[in-house]
CSV table of C-alpha atoms and ligand atoms in Angstrom, one decimal:
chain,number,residue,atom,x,y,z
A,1,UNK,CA,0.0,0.0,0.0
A,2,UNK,CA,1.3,3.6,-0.7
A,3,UNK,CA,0.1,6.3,1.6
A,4,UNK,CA,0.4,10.0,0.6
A,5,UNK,CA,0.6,12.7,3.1
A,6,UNK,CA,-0.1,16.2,2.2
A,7,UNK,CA,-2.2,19.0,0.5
A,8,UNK,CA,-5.4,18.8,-1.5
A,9,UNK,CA,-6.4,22.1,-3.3
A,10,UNK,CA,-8.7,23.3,-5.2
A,11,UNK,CA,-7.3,25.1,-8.7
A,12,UNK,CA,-8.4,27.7,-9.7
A,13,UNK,CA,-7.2,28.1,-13.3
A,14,UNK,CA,-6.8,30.6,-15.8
A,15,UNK,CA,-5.5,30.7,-19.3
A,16,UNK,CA,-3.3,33.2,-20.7
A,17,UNK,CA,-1.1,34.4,-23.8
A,18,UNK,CA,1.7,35.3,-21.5
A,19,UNK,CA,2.0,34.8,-17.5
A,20,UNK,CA,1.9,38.9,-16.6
A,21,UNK,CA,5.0,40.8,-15.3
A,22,UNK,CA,5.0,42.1,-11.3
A,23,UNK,CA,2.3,45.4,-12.0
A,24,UNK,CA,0.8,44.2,-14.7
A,25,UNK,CA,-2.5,43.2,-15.9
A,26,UNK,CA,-3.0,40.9,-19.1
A,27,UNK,CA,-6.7,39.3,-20.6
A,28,UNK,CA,-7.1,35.5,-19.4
A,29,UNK,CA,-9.3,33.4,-22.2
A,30,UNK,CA,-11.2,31.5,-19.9
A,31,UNK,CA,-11.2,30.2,-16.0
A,32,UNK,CA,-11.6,26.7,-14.7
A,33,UNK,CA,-11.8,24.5,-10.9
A,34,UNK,CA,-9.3,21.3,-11.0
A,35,UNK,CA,-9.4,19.4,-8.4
A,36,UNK,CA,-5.4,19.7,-7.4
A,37,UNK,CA,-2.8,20.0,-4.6
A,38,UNK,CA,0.4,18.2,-4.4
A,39,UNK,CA,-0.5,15.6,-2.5
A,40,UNK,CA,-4.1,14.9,-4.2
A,41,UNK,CA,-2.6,14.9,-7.1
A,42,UNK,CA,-0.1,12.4,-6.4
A,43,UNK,CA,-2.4,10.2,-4.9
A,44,UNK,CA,-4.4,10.7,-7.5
A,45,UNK,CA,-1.9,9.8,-10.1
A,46,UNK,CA,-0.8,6.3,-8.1
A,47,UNK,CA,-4.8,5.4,-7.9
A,48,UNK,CA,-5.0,5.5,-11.6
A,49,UNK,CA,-1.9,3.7,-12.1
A,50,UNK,CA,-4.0,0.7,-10.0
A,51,UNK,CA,-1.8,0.8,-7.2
A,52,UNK,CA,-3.7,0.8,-3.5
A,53,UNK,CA,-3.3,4.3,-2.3
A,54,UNK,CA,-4.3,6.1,1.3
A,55,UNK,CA,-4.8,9.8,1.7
A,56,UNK,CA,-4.0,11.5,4.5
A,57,UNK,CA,-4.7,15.4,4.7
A,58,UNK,CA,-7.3,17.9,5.4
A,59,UNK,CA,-9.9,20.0,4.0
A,60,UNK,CA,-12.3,22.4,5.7
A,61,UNK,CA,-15.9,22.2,6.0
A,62,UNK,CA,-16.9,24.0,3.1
A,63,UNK,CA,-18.1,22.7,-0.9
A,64,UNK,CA,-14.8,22.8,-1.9
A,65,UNK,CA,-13.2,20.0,0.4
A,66,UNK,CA,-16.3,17.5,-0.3
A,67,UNK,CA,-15.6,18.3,-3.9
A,68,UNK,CA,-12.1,17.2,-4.1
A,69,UNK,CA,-12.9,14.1,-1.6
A,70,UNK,CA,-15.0,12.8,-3.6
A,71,UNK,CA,-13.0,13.1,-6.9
A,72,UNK,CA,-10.5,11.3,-5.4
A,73,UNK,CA,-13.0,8.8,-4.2
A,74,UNK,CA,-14.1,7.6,-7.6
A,75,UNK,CA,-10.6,7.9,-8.6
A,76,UNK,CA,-9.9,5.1,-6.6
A,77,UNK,CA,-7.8,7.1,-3.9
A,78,UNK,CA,-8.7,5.7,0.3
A,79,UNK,CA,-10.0,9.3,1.7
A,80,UNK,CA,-11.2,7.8,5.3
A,81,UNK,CA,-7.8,9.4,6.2
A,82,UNK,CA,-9.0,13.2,4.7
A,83,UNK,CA,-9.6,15.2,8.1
A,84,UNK,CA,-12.5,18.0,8.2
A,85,UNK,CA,-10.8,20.8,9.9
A,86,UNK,CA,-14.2,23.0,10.8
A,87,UNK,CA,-13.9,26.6,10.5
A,88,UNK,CA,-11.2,27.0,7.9
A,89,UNK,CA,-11.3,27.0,4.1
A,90,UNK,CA,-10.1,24.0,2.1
A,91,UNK,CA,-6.7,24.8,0.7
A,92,UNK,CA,-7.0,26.8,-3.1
A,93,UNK,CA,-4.3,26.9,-5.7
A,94,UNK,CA,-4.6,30.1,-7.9
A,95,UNK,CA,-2.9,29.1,-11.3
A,96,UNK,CA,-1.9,31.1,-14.6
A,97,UNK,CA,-0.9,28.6,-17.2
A,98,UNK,CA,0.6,30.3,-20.6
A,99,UNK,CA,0.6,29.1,-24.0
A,100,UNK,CA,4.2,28.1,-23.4
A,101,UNK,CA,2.8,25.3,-21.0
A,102,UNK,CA,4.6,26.7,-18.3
A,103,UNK,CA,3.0,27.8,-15.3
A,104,UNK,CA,2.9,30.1,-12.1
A,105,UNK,CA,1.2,28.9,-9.1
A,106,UNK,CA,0.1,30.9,-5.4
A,107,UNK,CA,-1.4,28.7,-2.9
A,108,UNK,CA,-3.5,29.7,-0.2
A,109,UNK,CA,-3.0,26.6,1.9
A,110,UNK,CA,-6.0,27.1,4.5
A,111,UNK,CA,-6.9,23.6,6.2
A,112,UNK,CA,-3.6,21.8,4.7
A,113,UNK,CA,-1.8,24.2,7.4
A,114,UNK,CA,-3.8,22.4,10.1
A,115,UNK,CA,-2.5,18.7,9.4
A,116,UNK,CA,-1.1,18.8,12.9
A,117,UNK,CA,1.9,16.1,14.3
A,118,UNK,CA,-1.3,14.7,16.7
A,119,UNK,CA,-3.3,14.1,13.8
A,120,UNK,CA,-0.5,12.2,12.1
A,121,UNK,CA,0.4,10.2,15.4
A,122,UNK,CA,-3.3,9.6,15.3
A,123,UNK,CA,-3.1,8.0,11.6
A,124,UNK,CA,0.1,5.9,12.7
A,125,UNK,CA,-1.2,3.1,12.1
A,126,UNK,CA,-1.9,3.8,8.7
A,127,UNK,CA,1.6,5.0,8.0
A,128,UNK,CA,3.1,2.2,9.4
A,129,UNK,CA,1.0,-0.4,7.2
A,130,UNK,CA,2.3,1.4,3.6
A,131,UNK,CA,4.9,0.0,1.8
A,132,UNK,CA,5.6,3.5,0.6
A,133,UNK,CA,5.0,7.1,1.7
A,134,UNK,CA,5.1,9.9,0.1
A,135,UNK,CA,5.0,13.1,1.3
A,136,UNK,CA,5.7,17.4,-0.5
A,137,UNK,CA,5.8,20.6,1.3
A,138,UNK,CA,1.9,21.9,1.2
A,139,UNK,CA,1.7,21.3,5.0
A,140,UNK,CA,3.7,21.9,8.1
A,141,UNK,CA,7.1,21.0,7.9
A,142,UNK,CA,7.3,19.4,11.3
A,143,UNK,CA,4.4,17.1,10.4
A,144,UNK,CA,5.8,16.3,7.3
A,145,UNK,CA,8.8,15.5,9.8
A,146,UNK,CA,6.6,13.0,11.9
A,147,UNK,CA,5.2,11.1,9.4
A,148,UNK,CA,8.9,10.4,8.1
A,149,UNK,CA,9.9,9.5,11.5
A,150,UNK,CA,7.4,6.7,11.7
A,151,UNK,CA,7.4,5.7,8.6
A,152,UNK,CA,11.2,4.5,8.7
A,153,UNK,CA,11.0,3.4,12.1
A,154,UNK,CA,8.8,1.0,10.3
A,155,UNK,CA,10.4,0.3,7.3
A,156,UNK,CA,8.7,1.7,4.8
A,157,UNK,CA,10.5,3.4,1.7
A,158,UNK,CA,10.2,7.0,2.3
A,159,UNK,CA,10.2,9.4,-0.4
A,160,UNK,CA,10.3,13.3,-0.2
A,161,UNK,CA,8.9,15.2,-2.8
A,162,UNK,CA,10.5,18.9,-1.1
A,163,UNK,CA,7.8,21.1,-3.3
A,164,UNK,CA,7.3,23.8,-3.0
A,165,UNK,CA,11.0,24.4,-1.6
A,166,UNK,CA,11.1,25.3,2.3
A,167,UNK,CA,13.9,25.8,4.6
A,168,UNK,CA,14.4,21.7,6.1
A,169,UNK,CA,16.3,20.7,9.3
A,170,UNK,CA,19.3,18.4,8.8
A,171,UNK,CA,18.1,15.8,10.5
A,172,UNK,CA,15.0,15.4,8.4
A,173,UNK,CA,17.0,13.8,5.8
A,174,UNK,CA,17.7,10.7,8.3
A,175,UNK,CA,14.2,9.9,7.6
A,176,UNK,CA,14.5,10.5,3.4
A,177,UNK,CA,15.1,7.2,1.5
A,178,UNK,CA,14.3,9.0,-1.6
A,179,UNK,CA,14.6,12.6,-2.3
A,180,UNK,CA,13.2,14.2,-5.5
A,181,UNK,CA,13.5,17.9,-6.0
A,182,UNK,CA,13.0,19.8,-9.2
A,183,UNK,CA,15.9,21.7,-10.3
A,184,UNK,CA,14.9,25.3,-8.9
A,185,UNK,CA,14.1,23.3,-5.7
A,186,UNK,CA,17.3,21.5,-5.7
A,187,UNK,CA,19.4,24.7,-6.0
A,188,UNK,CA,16.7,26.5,-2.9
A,189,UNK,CA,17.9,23.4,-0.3
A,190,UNK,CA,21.7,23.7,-1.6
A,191,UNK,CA,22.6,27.1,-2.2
A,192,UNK,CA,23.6,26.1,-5.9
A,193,UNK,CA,23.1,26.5,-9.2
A,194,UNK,CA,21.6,24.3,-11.0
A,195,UNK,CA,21.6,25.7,-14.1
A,196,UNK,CA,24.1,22.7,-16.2
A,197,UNK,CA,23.7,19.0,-15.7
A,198,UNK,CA,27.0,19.6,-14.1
A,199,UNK,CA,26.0,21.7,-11.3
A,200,UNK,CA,23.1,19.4,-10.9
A,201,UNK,CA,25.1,16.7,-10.1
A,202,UNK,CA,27.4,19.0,-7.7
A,203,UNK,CA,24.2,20.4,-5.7
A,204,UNK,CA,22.9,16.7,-5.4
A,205,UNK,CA,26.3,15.7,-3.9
A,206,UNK,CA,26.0,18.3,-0.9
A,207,UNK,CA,22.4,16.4,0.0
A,208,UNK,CA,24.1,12.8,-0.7
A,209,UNK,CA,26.9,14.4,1.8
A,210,UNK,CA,24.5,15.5,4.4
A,211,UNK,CA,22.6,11.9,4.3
A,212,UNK,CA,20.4,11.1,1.7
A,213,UNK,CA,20.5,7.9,0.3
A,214,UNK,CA,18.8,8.6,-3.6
A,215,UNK,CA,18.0,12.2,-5.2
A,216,UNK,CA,16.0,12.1,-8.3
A,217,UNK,CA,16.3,15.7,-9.5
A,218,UNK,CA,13.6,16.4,-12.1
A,219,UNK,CA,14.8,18.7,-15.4
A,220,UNK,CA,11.2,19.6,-17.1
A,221,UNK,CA,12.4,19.5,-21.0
A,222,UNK,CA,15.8,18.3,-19.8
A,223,UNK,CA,14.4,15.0,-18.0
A,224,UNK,CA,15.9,13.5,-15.1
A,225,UNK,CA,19.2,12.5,-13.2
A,226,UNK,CA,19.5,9.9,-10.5
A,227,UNK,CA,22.3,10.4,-8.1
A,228,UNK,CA,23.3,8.3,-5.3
A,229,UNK,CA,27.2,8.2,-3.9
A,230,UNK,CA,29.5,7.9,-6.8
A,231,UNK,CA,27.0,7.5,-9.2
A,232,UNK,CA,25.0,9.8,-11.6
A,233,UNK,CA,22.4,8.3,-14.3
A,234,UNK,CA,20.9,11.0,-16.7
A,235,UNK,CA,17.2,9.9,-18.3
A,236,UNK,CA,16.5,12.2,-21.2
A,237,UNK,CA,13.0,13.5,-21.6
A,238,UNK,CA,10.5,12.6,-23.3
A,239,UNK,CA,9.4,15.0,-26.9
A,240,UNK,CA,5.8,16.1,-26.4
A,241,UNK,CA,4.1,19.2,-27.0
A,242,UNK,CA,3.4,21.0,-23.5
A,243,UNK,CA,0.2,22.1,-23.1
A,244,UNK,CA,0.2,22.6,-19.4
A,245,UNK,CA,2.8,21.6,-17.0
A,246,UNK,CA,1.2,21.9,-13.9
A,247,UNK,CA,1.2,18.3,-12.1
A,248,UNK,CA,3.6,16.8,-14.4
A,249,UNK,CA,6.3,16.3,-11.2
A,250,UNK,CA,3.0,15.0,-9.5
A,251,UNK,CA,2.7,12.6,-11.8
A,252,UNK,CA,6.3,12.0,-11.9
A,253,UNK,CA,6.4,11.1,-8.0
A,254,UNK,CA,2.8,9.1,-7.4
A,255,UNK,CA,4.6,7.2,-10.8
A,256,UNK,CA,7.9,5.9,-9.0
A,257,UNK,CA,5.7,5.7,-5.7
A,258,UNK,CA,3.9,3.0,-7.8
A,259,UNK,CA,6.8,1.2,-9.0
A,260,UNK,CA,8.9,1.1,-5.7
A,261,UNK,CA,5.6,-0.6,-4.4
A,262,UNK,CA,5.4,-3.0,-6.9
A,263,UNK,CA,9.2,-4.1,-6.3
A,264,UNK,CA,10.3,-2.7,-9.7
A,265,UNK,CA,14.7,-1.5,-9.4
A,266,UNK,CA,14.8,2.4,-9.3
A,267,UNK,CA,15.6,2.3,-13.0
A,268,UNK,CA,12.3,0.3,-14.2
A,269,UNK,CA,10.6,3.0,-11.9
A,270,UNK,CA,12.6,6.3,-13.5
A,271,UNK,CA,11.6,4.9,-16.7
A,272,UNK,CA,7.9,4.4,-15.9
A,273,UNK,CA,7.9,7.5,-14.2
A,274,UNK,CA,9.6,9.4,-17.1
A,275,UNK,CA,5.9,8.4,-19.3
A,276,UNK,CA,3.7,9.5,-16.6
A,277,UNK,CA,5.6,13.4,-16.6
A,278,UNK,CA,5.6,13.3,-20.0
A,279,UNK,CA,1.9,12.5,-20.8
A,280,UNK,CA,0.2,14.4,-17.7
A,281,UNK,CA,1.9,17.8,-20.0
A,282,UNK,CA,-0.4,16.8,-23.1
A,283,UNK,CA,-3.8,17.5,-21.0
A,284,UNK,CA,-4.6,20.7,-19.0
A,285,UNK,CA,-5.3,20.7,-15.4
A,286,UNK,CA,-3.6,19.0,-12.5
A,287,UNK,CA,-6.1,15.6,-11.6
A,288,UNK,CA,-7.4,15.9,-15.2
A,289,UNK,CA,-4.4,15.8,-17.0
A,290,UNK,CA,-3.1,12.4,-15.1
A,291,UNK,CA,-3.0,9.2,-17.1
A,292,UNK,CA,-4.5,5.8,-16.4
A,293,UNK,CA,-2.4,2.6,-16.3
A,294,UNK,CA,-3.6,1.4,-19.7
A,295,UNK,CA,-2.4,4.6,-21.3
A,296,UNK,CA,0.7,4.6,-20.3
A,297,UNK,CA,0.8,0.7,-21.3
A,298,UNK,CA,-0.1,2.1,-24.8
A,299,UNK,CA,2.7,4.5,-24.6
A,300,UNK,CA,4.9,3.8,-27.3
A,301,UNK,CA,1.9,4.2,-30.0
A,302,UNK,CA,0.8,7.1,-28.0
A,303,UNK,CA,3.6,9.4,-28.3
A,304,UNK,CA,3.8,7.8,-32.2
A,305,UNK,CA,-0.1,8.9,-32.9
A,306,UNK,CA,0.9,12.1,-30.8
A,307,UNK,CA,3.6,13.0,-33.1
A,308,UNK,CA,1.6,12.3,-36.1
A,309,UNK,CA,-1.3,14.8,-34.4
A,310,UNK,CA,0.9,17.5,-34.6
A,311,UNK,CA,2.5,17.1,-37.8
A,312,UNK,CA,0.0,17.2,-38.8
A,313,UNK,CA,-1.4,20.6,-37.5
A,314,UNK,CA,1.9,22.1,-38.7
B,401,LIG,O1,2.0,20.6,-8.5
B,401,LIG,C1,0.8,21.2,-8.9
B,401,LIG,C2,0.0,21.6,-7.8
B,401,LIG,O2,0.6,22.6,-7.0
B,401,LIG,C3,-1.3,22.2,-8.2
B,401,LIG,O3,-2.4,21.3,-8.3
B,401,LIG,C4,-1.6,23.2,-7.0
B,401,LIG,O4,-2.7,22.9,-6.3
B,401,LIG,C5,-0.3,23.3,-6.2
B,401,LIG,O5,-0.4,22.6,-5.1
């Protein structure tokens, strides 16, 4: 069993020519609610990869939160585990996505703020059933903390998804089997660039120094790189058309979440997970844009048909 521990948003989405500068004000085409969140989504993307996935998290008590339970819910995502925090708004995700694919995202992270250490000492027992959890940064850092300490205690494979980047203890990292930054993230936790595949490798090497185990640094258009002490493997990415990269390092993680369950070597999973990124950019929205198992299955023909698409259009 995977559990996932983290944020469930709302998105509220709005399409644009060009994200706007700070001060200024540009025409949107049209707006949209996607059920999203960092955690959702991952859990989201594992459910439809058939793997048995738990939620924990919280919403408030408002339309919002039931909405995104219950997406989950006939997604095939455990929400038993969702907490009602009364009083407080479910978590909302305002996003501009551009017609580059590339987006900016604010989140307002309302009930996933309340996710409390007690509430995860109260869901222990859940934790310590998984074969994997996976947690990101949408709630408090020092729950995110628990949940890692009890999850290795138990021997389950930990993975950290550190997004959005956030100022981590040390010793959080004794708790990290798996840590899996994007590159802007990587260079936030380090204190360098990350702008070569060079200095990629250098920043992971100050984490592999300070404990980690495994980093899987994500690249966007540049793919991936695995490091682990004395070893780098670069996976190239995948050439789609991006229509909207928002979830696509979701997808990436609830992917490799699946895989590590299943038993699958670290390389079967990277590869597997590599699909998943590169086919949740082809679709808009964060939950909506997240494949099923027998998608990616199909995904040699797939990228071959999408190919043909755009030649087509060009
Ligand atoms: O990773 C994408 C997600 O980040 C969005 O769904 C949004 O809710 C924010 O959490």
């Amino acid at each position: 069993m995977i559990t996932v521990i983290g944020s469930l948003n709302m998105d509220l989405v709005v399409n644009t020519e060009k994200i706007p500068r700070p001060g200024e004000t540009v025409m949107g085409r049209n707006f949209k609610q996607v059920p999203g969140g960092k955690g959702g989504n991952q859990a989201d993307a594992a459910a439809k990869l058939g793997a048995d996935v738990q939620m924990i998290g919280c919403i408030g008590d408002d339309s919002l939160g039931n909405i995104l339970k219950a997406s989950l819910a006939s997604d095939g995502v455990k929400v038993d585990s969702v907490l009602v925090k009364v009083g407080i708004s479910t978590g909302i995700a305002s996003i501009i996505v551009e017609d580059s694919g590339d987006n900016a995202i604010t989140v307002a992270p309302g009930a996933n703020y309340e996710l409390n250490t007690k509430d995860i000492e109260g869901l222990s027992q859940i934790v310590k059933k998984s074969k994997v959890i996976l947690l990101q940064l949408e709630i408090p850092v020092n729950s995110v903390k628990a949940a890692l300490m009890i999850g290795k205690h138990a021997g389950c494979i930990t993975i950290l998804n550190p997004a959005p980047a956030a100022t981590l203890d040390g010793e959080i990292y004794d708790y990290v089997d798996i840590l899996t930054p994007n590159e802007s993230e990587l260079e936030f936790l380090t204190g360098h660039e990350t702008g070569t595949l060079e200095q990629v490798e250098a920043a992971g090497k100050l984490l592999i120094d300070k404990g980690i185990k495994e980093i899987i640094v994500t690249l966007g258009h540049n793919g991936c790189m695995h490091l682990k002490r004395n070893w780098r493997k670069h996976y190239e990415a995948y050439k789609v058309k991006a229509i909207d990269t928002t979830a696509a390092g979701d997808g990436f993680n609830g992917a490799l979440a699946v895989c590590l369950n299943d038993g699958k070597t670290m390389d079967e999973a990277i590869q597997f997970a590599m699909k998943v990124g590169a086919m949740t950019v082809t679709k808009e929205g964060a939950q909506t844009s997240l494949p099923l198992k027998t998608e990616v299955d199909h995904f040699d023909s797939w990228v071959v048909s999408r190919f043909n698409r755009e030649d087509e259009k060009q």
